[in-house]
Short mmCIF file of C-alpha atoms in Angstrom, two decimals:
data_model
loop_
_atom_site.label_atom_id
_atom_site.label_comp_id
_atom_site.label_asym_id
_atom_site.label_seq_id
_atom_site.Cartn_x
_atom_site.Cartn_y
_atom_site.Cartn_z
CA MET Q 1 -111.84 222.84 55.04
CA GLN Q 2 -112.86 222.77 58.71
CA ASN Q 3 -114.87 225.38 60.53
CA SER Q 4 -116.68 226.22 63.73
CA ASN Q 5 -117.37 229.21 65.91
CA ASN Q 6 -115.51 228.14 69.01
CA THR Q 7 -112.53 230.26 70.16
CA ALA Q 8 -110.61 227.05 70.94
CA ASP Q 9 -110.81 226.18 67.23
CA ILE Q 10 -108.88 229.26 66.07
CA ILE Q 11 -105.95 227.89 64.08
CA SER Q 12 -102.62 229.08 65.46
CA THR Q 13 -100.14 227.28 63.19
CA VAL Q 14 -100.05 225.39 59.86
CA GLU Q 15 -97.21 223.19 58.61
CA PHE Q 16 -96.67 220.71 55.75
CA ASN Q 17 -94.30 217.82 56.37
CA HIS Q 18 -91.19 217.36 54.21
CA THR Q 19 -92.99 215.39 51.47
CA GLY Q 20 -96.20 217.43 51.56
CA GLU Q 21 -98.27 214.27 52.07
CA LEU Q 22 -99.28 215.46 55.53
CA LEU Q 23 -100.43 218.85 56.76
CA ALA Q 24 -100.65 219.67 60.47
CA THR Q 25 -102.59 222.46 62.14
CA GLY Q 26 -102.47 223.49 65.78
CA ASP Q 27 -105.20 225.50 67.47
CA LYS Q 28 -105.94 227.63 70.48
CA GLY Q 29 -107.47 224.68 72.31
CA GLY Q 30 -104.15 222.78 72.30
CA ARG Q 31 -105.21 220.30 69.61
CA VAL Q 32 -103.20 219.10 66.63
CA VAL Q 33 -105.10 217.98 63.53
CA ILE Q 34 -103.16 216.15 60.82
CA PHE Q 35 -104.53 215.92 57.29
CA GLN Q 36 -103.31 213.31 54.82
CA ARG Q 37 -103.42 213.62 51.07
CA GLU Q 38 -105.49 211.00 49.29
CA GLN Q 39 -103.52 208.64 47.09
CA GLU Q 40 -103.98 208.84 43.32
CA SER Q 41 -107.03 206.85 42.29
CA LYS Q 42 -106.87 204.40 39.38
CA ASN Q 43 -109.65 206.04 37.39
CA GLN Q 44 -108.42 209.63 37.85
CA VAL Q 45 -104.68 209.36 37.45
CA HIS Q 46 -104.03 213.08 36.98
CA ARG Q 47 -106.01 214.22 39.98
CA ARG Q 48 -104.05 213.94 43.19
CA GLY Q 49 -106.54 213.84 45.97
CA GLU Q 50 -107.92 216.09 48.62
CA TYR Q 51 -106.51 216.33 52.13
CA ASN Q 52 -108.60 214.41 54.67
CA VAL Q 53 -108.33 214.22 58.45
CA TYR Q 54 -105.76 211.57 59.37
CA SER Q 55 -105.30 212.06 63.10
CA THR Q 56 -106.49 214.44 65.80
CA PHE Q 57 -104.99 214.58 69.26
CA GLN Q 58 -104.76 216.84 72.29
CA SER Q 59 -101.16 218.03 72.42
CA HIS Q 60 -101.22 220.54 75.31
CA GLU Q 61 -103.55 221.14 78.26
CA PRO Q 62 -104.05 224.42 80.13
CA GLU Q 63 -101.74 224.65 83.16
CA PHE Q 64 -101.28 226.93 86.11
CA ASP Q 65 -97.92 228.20 87.31
CA TYR Q 66 -98.45 228.45 91.08
CA LEU Q 67 -95.15 230.23 91.74
CA LYS Q 68 -96.00 233.10 89.42
CA SER Q 69 -99.81 232.83 89.68
CA LEU Q 70 -99.98 232.62 85.90
CA GLU Q 71 -102.24 230.64 83.67
CA ILE Q 72 -100.34 228.91 80.87
CA GLU Q 73 -102.43 228.69 77.73
CA GLU Q 74 -102.73 225.41 75.89
CA LYS Q 75 -102.61 227.20 72.51
CA ILE Q 76 -100.14 225.62 70.04
CA ASN Q 77 -97.67 228.30 68.94
CA LYS Q 78 -95.69 226.25 66.40
CA ILE Q 79 -95.46 222.79 64.84
CA ARG Q 80 -92.32 221.48 63.14
CA TRP Q 81 -92.05 218.11 61.39
CA LEU Q 82 -88.99 215.91 61.54
CA PRO Q 83 -87.94 214.24 58.29
CA GLN Q 84 -89.40 210.75 58.08
CA GLN Q 85 -86.94 207.96 58.97
CA ASN Q 86 -89.30 204.96 59.16
CA ALA Q 87 -93.01 204.15 58.97
CA ALA Q 88 -93.86 206.54 61.80
CA TYR Q 89 -94.04 210.32 61.65
CA PHE Q 90 -92.55 212.65 64.27
CA LEU Q 91 -93.43 216.26 64.98
CA LEU Q 92 -92.61 218.89 67.57
CA SER Q 93 -95.38 221.07 68.97
CA THR Q 94 -95.05 223.86 71.48
CA ASN Q 95 -97.22 226.16 73.56
CA ASP Q 96 -95.80 229.11 75.52
CA LYS Q 97 -93.69 226.97 77.85
CA THR Q 98 -93.37 223.32 76.85
CA VAL Q 99 -92.18 221.58 73.67
CA LYS Q 100 -93.39 218.02 73.01
CA LEU Q 101 -92.16 215.43 70.53
CA TRP Q 102 -95.05 213.36 69.17
CA LYS Q 103 -94.90 210.04 67.33
CA VAL Q 104 -97.77 209.38 64.92
CA SER Q 105 -97.99 205.77 63.80
CA GLU Q 106 -100.43 203.39 62.12
CA ARG Q 107 -101.70 200.04 63.40
CA ASP Q 108 -103.64 197.76 61.11
CA LYS Q 109 -102.92 194.37 62.75
CA ARG Q 110 -103.53 192.99 66.20
CA PRO Q 111 -102.02 189.93 67.89
CA GLU Q 112 -104.36 187.03 68.79
CA GLY Q 113 -103.82 183.71 70.52
CA TYR Q 114 -101.97 184.64 73.68
CA ASN Q 115 -100.92 181.77 75.93
CA LEU Q 116 -101.21 183.46 79.33
CA LYS Q 117 -104.35 185.51 78.61
CA ASP Q 118 -107.78 184.63 77.28
CA GLU Q 119 -109.31 186.44 74.30
CA GLU Q 120 -110.75 189.16 76.59
CA GLY Q 121 -107.28 189.89 77.96
CA ARG Q 122 -107.81 188.33 81.42
CA LEU Q 123 -104.91 186.31 82.84
CA ARG Q 124 -105.50 182.57 82.71
CA ASP Q 125 -104.79 180.19 85.57
CA PRO Q 126 -101.41 178.60 84.66
CA ALA Q 127 -102.70 175.22 85.80
CA THR Q 128 -105.27 175.18 83.00
CA ILE Q 129 -102.69 175.86 80.24
CA THR Q 130 -101.92 172.51 78.64
CA THR Q 131 -100.90 173.52 75.12
CA LEU Q 132 -98.71 176.20 73.63
CA ARG Q 133 -100.21 178.36 70.92
CA VAL Q 134 -98.35 180.44 68.38
CA PRO Q 135 -99.82 183.96 68.49
CA VAL Q 136 -100.86 185.32 65.08
CA LEU Q 137 -101.34 188.85 63.74
CA ARG Q 138 -104.84 189.42 62.41
CA PRO Q 139 -105.79 192.41 60.24
CA MET Q 140 -107.93 195.08 61.89
CA ASP Q 141 -109.30 198.51 60.99
CA LEU Q 142 -106.56 201.08 60.56
CA MET Q 143 -105.84 203.01 63.74
CA VAL Q 144 -103.66 206.10 63.82
CA GLU Q 145 -102.10 206.60 67.23
CA ALA Q 146 -100.34 209.72 68.51
CA THR Q 147 -98.04 209.18 71.48
CA PRO Q 148 -95.88 211.78 73.25
CA ARG Q 149 -92.30 210.49 73.13
CA ARG Q 150 -90.51 213.38 74.83
CA VAL Q 151 -91.52 216.43 76.85
CA PHE Q 152 -89.05 219.32 76.93
CA ALA Q 153 -90.17 221.54 79.80
CA ASN Q 154 -89.00 224.12 82.35
CA ALA Q 155 -86.42 225.85 80.15
CA HIS Q 156 -88.25 229.07 79.28
CA THR Q 157 -89.13 231.95 81.58
CA TYR Q 158 -90.84 233.83 78.75
CA HIS Q 159 -93.21 232.74 75.98
CA ILE Q 160 -91.81 230.44 73.30
CA ASN Q 161 -92.35 232.02 69.86
CA SER Q 162 -90.31 229.68 67.62
CA ILE Q 163 -88.99 226.16 67.34
CA SER Q 164 -86.69 225.06 64.54
CA VAL Q 165 -85.26 221.62 63.73
CA ASN Q 166 -81.59 221.63 62.84
CA SER Q 167 -80.36 220.06 59.60
CA ASP Q 168 -78.33 217.57 61.67
CA TYR Q 169 -81.73 216.19 62.84
CA GLU Q 170 -80.19 215.59 66.28
CA THR Q 171 -80.89 219.01 67.74
CA TYR Q 172 -83.50 221.73 67.63
CA MET Q 173 -83.86 225.19 69.13
CA SER Q 174 -86.64 226.96 70.97
CA ALA Q 175 -86.76 230.75 71.26
CA ASP Q 176 -88.61 233.01 73.65
CA ASP Q 177 -88.61 236.80 74.06
CA LEU Q 178 -85.10 236.97 75.53
CA ARG Q 179 -83.39 233.60 75.10
CA ILE Q 180 -82.76 230.84 72.59
CA ASN Q 181 -82.10 227.29 73.81
CA LEU Q 182 -80.56 224.37 71.92
CA TRP Q 183 -81.90 220.91 72.69
CA ASN Q 184 -80.83 217.39 71.84
CA PHE Q 185 -83.83 215.24 70.86
CA GLU Q 186 -82.70 212.50 73.27
CA ILE Q 187 -82.22 214.74 76.32
CA THR Q 188 -85.25 216.34 77.94
CA ASN Q 189 -83.91 217.50 81.29
CA GLN Q 190 -81.35 220.01 80.02
CA SER Q 191 -80.88 222.42 77.18
CA PHE Q 192 -78.01 224.66 76.18
CA ASN Q 193 -78.59 228.40 76.18
CA ILE Q 194 -77.15 229.82 72.94
CA VAL Q 195 -78.55 233.38 72.97
CA ASP Q 196 -79.40 235.51 75.98
CA ILE Q 197 -80.30 239.16 75.42
CA LYS Q 198 -81.75 239.74 78.88
CA PRO Q 199 -80.24 242.94 80.35
CA ALA Q 200 -78.97 242.90 83.93
CA ASN Q 201 -81.58 245.54 84.68
CA MET Q 202 -84.92 244.80 83.04
CA GLU Q 203 -85.70 248.53 82.89
CA GLU Q 204 -83.03 248.78 80.22
CA LEU Q 205 -84.83 246.30 77.98
CA THR Q 206 -85.11 247.78 74.49
CA GLU Q 207 -85.91 244.80 72.26
CA VAL Q 208 -87.16 241.23 72.27
CA ILE Q 209 -86.57 238.19 70.07
CA THR Q 210 -89.56 237.65 67.77
CA ALA Q 211 -88.60 234.62 65.62
CA ALA Q 212 -85.66 232.26 65.05
CA GLU Q 213 -84.73 229.65 62.47
CA PHE Q 214 -81.86 227.30 61.61
CA HIS Q 215 -80.17 227.46 58.20
CA PRO Q 216 -81.59 224.67 55.97
CA HIS Q 217 -78.16 223.11 55.21
CA HIS Q 218 -75.53 224.47 57.63
CA CYS Q 219 -76.16 223.06 61.09
CA ASN Q 220 -73.99 225.71 62.75
CA THR Q 221 -75.88 228.74 61.45
CA PHE Q 222 -79.16 230.29 62.56
CA VAL Q 223 -80.91 233.65 62.43
CA TYR Q 224 -83.17 235.47 64.83
CA SER Q 225 -85.21 238.63 64.38
CA SER Q 226 -86.10 241.34 66.84
CA SER Q 227 -88.85 243.78 67.68
CA LYS Q 228 -86.52 246.55 66.48
CA GLY Q 229 -86.64 245.27 62.90
CA THR Q 230 -83.15 243.76 62.92
CA ILE Q 231 -81.93 240.28 62.00
CA ARG Q 232 -78.86 238.64 63.49
CA LEU Q 233 -77.08 235.72 61.87
CA CYS Q 234 -75.14 233.60 64.37
CA ASP Q 235 -72.52 230.90 63.95
CA MET Q 236 -72.25 228.31 66.73
CA ARG Q 237 -68.71 227.48 65.64
CA ALA Q 238 -67.56 230.98 66.60
CA SER Q 239 -68.52 230.69 70.26
CA ALA Q 240 -70.75 228.61 72.47
CA LEU Q 241 -72.85 231.57 73.52
CA CYS Q 242 -73.92 233.41 70.36
CA ASP Q 243 -74.39 236.80 72.00
CA ARG Q 244 -72.06 238.28 69.40
CA HIS Q 245 -73.63 237.86 65.98
CA THR Q 246 -71.70 237.12 62.80
CA LYS Q 247 -73.89 239.31 60.62
CA PHE Q 248 -76.38 242.06 61.39
CA PHE Q 249 -79.08 242.93 58.87
CA GLU Q 250 -80.86 246.25 59.22
CA GLU Q 251 -82.37 248.78 56.87
CA PRO Q 252 -81.67 252.39 57.82
CA GLU Q 253 -84.91 254.23 58.56
CA ASP Q 254 -86.13 256.90 56.18
CA PRO Q 255 -86.43 259.97 58.46
CA SER Q 256 -89.26 261.40 56.29
CA ASN Q 257 -91.43 258.37 57.15
CA ARG Q 258 -90.85 258.65 60.89
CA SER Q 259 -94.00 258.59 63.01
CA PHE Q 260 -95.28 257.52 66.41
CA PHE Q 261 -95.86 254.03 64.96
CA SER Q 262 -92.48 253.58 63.22
CA GLU Q 263 -91.05 251.36 65.93
CA ILE Q 264 -94.13 249.17 66.28
CA ILE Q 265 -94.54 248.52 62.57
CA SER Q 266 -90.85 247.78 62.05
CA SER Q 267 -90.98 244.85 64.48
CA ILE Q 268 -90.36 241.61 62.55
CA SER Q 269 -93.06 239.00 63.08
CA ASP Q 270 -91.51 236.16 61.05
CA VAL Q 271 -88.17 235.18 59.54
CA LYS Q 272 -87.67 232.33 57.03
CA PHE Q 273 -84.61 231.02 55.19
CA SER Q 274 -85.16 230.28 51.51
CA HIS Q 275 -84.92 226.57 50.62
CA SER Q 276 -81.63 227.34 48.88
CA GLY Q 277 -80.24 228.89 52.06
CA ARG Q 278 -79.06 231.99 50.17
CA TYR Q 279 -81.81 234.39 51.24
CA ILE Q 280 -83.84 235.25 54.29
CA MET Q 281 -87.32 236.66 54.17
CA THR Q 282 -88.73 238.83 56.94
CA ARG Q 283 -92.26 240.07 57.55
CA ASP Q 284 -93.04 243.26 59.40
CA TYR Q 285 -96.44 244.92 59.75
CA LEU Q 286 -96.64 246.49 56.28
CA THR Q 287 -93.98 244.72 54.19
CA VAL Q 288 -92.14 241.55 53.28
CA LYS Q 289 -88.41 241.92 52.68
CA VAL Q 290 -85.94 239.54 51.06
CA TRP Q 291 -82.32 239.78 52.23
CA ASP Q 292 -79.25 238.31 50.59
CA LEU Q 293 -77.04 236.68 53.22
CA ASN Q 294 -74.09 238.48 51.63
CA MET Q 295 -75.57 241.97 51.99
CA GLU Q 296 -76.34 243.32 55.42
CA ASN Q 297 -77.10 247.01 54.88
CA ARG Q 298 -80.42 246.71 53.08
CA PRO Q 299 -82.86 244.13 51.66
CA ILE Q 300 -82.60 243.25 47.96
CA GLU Q 301 -86.39 243.19 47.61
CA THR Q 302 -89.22 244.92 49.47
CA TYR Q 303 -92.88 244.06 48.84
CA GLN Q 304 -95.76 246.21 50.10
CA VAL Q 305 -98.37 243.90 51.61
CA HIS Q 306 -101.11 246.44 52.39
CA ASP Q 307 -99.69 249.89 51.92
CA TYR Q 308 -103.22 251.35 52.03
CA LEU Q 309 -103.16 250.76 55.81
CA ARG Q 310 -100.41 253.36 56.32
CA SER Q 311 -103.04 256.07 56.84
CA LYS Q 312 -105.04 253.81 59.19
CA LEU Q 313 -102.32 253.09 61.76
CA CYS Q 314 -104.07 255.16 64.42
CA SER Q 315 -107.22 253.06 64.47
CA LEU Q 316 -105.18 249.84 64.03
CA TYR Q 317 -103.28 250.84 67.16
CA GLU Q 318 -106.50 251.47 69.05
CA ASN Q 319 -107.99 248.08 68.15
CA ASP Q 320 -104.62 246.32 68.81
CA CYS Q 321 -104.39 245.01 65.24
CA ILE Q 322 -101.06 246.78 64.84
CA PHE Q 323 -99.59 244.05 67.08
CA ASP Q 324 -100.79 241.17 64.85
CA LYS Q 325 -98.01 238.75 63.97
CA PHE Q 326 -98.23 237.79 60.29
CA GLU Q 327 -96.12 234.93 58.98
CA CYS Q 328 -94.60 234.51 55.52
CA VAL Q 329 -93.65 231.48 53.39
CA TRP Q 330 -91.65 230.61 50.27
CA ASN Q 331 -92.87 228.30 47.53
CA GLY Q 332 -90.77 225.19 46.85
CA SER Q 333 -88.50 226.91 44.32
CA ASP Q 334 -88.09 230.20 46.25
CA SER Q 335 -89.60 232.13 43.31
CA VAL Q 336 -92.89 233.17 44.92
CA ILE Q 337 -93.61 234.35 48.45
CA MET Q 338 -96.91 234.42 50.28
CA THR Q 339 -98.15 236.24 53.34
CA GLY Q 340 -101.49 237.16 54.89
CA SER Q 341 -103.48 240.35 55.37
CA TYR Q 342 -106.90 241.44 56.65
CA ASN Q 343 -110.39 240.74 55.32
CA ASN Q 344 -109.21 237.12 54.77
CA PHE Q 345 -106.93 238.39 52.01
CA PHE Q 346 -103.55 236.85 51.33
CA ARG Q 347 -100.85 238.16 49.04
CA MET Q 348 -98.49 236.48 46.59
CA PHE Q 349 -95.39 238.11 45.12
CA ASP Q 350 -93.59 236.61 42.13
CA ARG Q 351 -89.92 237.50 42.52
CA ASN Q 352 -89.09 236.98 38.83
CA THR Q 353 -91.96 238.77 37.07
CA LYS Q 354 -92.48 241.24 39.97
CA ARG Q 355 -96.21 240.59 39.59
CA ASP Q 356 -98.29 240.38 42.74
CA VAL Q 357 -101.84 239.30 43.46
CA THR Q 358 -104.35 239.61 46.30
CA LEU Q 359 -106.57 236.56 46.85
CA GLU Q 360 -109.36 235.93 49.31
CA ALA Q 361 -109.99 232.84 51.40
CA SER Q 362 -113.75 232.68 51.89
CA ARG Q 363 -116.61 230.20 51.85
CA GLU Q 364 -117.68 231.33 48.39
CA ASN Q 365 -114.25 230.43 47.03
CA SER Q 366 -113.99 227.13 48.83
CA LYS Q 367 -116.19 225.07 46.55
CA PRO Q 368 -114.14 222.29 44.97
CA ARG Q 369 -112.10 223.60 42.04
CA ALA Q 370 -113.45 227.13 42.36
CA ILE Q 371 -111.12 229.63 40.74
CA LEU Q 372 -109.83 232.40 42.98
CA LYS Q 373 -110.45 235.86 41.56
CA PRO Q 374 -107.87 238.53 42.32
CA ARG Q 375 -109.14 241.23 44.69
CA LYS Q 376 -108.34 244.94 44.63
CA VAL Q 377 -108.54 247.48 47.44
CA CYS Q 378 -109.24 251.09 46.49
CA VAL Q 379 -108.15 254.09 48.52
CA GLY Q 380 -110.32 257.22 48.23
CA GLY Q 381 -111.73 258.41 44.91
CA LYS Q 382 -114.19 256.39 42.84
CA ARG Q 383 -114.57 252.71 43.52
CA ARG Q 384 -114.89 250.30 40.62
CA LYS Q 385 -117.51 247.61 41.06
CA ASP Q 386 -115.08 244.75 41.67
CA GLU Q 387 -113.00 246.71 44.17
CA ILE Q 388 -113.40 246.86 47.90
CA SER Q 389 -112.97 250.14 49.76
CA VAL Q 390 -110.25 250.29 52.43
CA ASP Q 391 -112.90 251.51 54.89
CA SER Q 392 -114.99 248.38 54.53
CA LEU Q 393 -112.20 245.88 55.22
CA ASP Q 394 -112.96 243.50 58.09
CA PHE Q 395 -110.03 243.61 60.52
CA SER Q 396 -111.35 240.73 62.60
CA LYS Q 397 -110.78 238.42 59.63
CA LYS Q 398 -107.03 238.03 59.35
CA ILE Q 399 -104.74 235.46 57.76
CA LEU Q 400 -101.76 235.11 60.03
CA HIS Q 401 -100.73 231.53 59.19
CA THR Q 402 -100.13 229.98 55.78
CA ALA Q 403 -98.08 227.07 54.43
CA TRP Q 404 -96.82 226.05 50.99
CA HIS Q 405 -96.39 222.46 49.80
CA PRO Q 406 -92.62 221.76 49.56
CA SER Q 407 -92.71 220.86 45.87
CA GLU Q 408 -96.13 221.57 44.37
CA ASN Q 409 -98.43 224.55 44.00
CA ILE Q 410 -100.66 223.63 46.91
CA ILE Q 411 -101.16 226.13 49.71
CA ALA Q 412 -102.86 225.95 53.08
CA VAL Q 413 -104.38 229.14 54.44
CA ALA Q 414 -105.72 229.50 57.97
CA ALA Q 415 -108.51 232.08 58.17
CA THR Q 416 -109.29 232.28 61.90
CA ASN Q 417 -111.00 228.92 62.51
CA ASN Q 418 -111.23 227.74 58.90
CA LEU Q 419 -108.53 225.93 57.00
CA TYR Q 420 -108.54 226.40 53.21
CA ILE Q 421 -106.45 224.33 50.85
CA PHE Q 422 -106.03 225.69 47.33
CA GLN Q 423 -104.20 224.01 44.49
CA ASP Q 424 -103.06 225.13 41.12
CA LYS Q 425 -105.39 223.89 38.39
CA VAL Q 426 -102.41 223.24 36.10
CA ASN Q 427 -101.84 219.97 38.03
#
């Protein structure tokens, strides 16, 4: 758990790597912090360790676009890990405009006994060199170095909201409000535009792209969601420019629920393929929906995240909370989904038992091996002692970003500038 009161420390993204041994967070100040899981200790075989800071580096700096007179924030919007190929780790991080590929590697040896330099590193006079030495590698304290290997810039006019690594591991995509670009990891000076929804006349703009992701196994397929609550599945084999989607997922609106806020709350803030690749999950302001790729006309499951806020939309509009972008994640077996809410609450829905629970990420619960107690929100009427009234929820405390270990019941929950890691006591 890390915490502070600085705005720059507000966590803006959380991501486990493919093995779950590492966990990366990005923050508003452009920093990336990587946590590494402790190895099993000899005396406590059953207890896999805590996550400790492994590496911290500045990924993005604030910039200024002189042509448009715009400040470009350093805030990290997304981090995506590449599968590990060798001893080093690679990850992509992006702010609003620029994607960077970082290499994180360990050094625990240093060479000694150079011939042309002295031990301080100064060049020696060649006339004084009378013998040849064989340099040797001496052990040293472990150093973790982060180096930027590639910078993918100047391809987005609008803010980047998503990056997604393709299952071919040679390409990735970056999406902004109106366009999605496909990149090759080796080529930084050009990308291929695969979706462009920008109208010829910007006054006719009716929707923007809110999130995009590649299919986990089929390198030709990806989805993107929109501010109108729709999801488009595209196939790059069908045409180079995927302006015509292959499938279009949308739930018809219930006219009896129509209100001034209908359009705003139907905007999708996150879209995620299940690990199996059969389902997609979407998060809008009040619900999480699970869609079967084979059924476009409605979701197969809908989960109410905080239905008690339906009557509060007016004040949530006034304080801008209605525009908050909550993310959602699957557990490793696609049987449970998790997403955040207000008051540092986060929700879990079990797809098999249909049971759901509200948990709270707070300092009181963050003591080692503390057990999280389910929380309940009451609407009107009498309040039981363990319930919290909907009117006393703190809307400044929100959980937008969460991550689930790829194979175990370990979750990472970002509550503003604190990172909480909870694990199942069954371990």
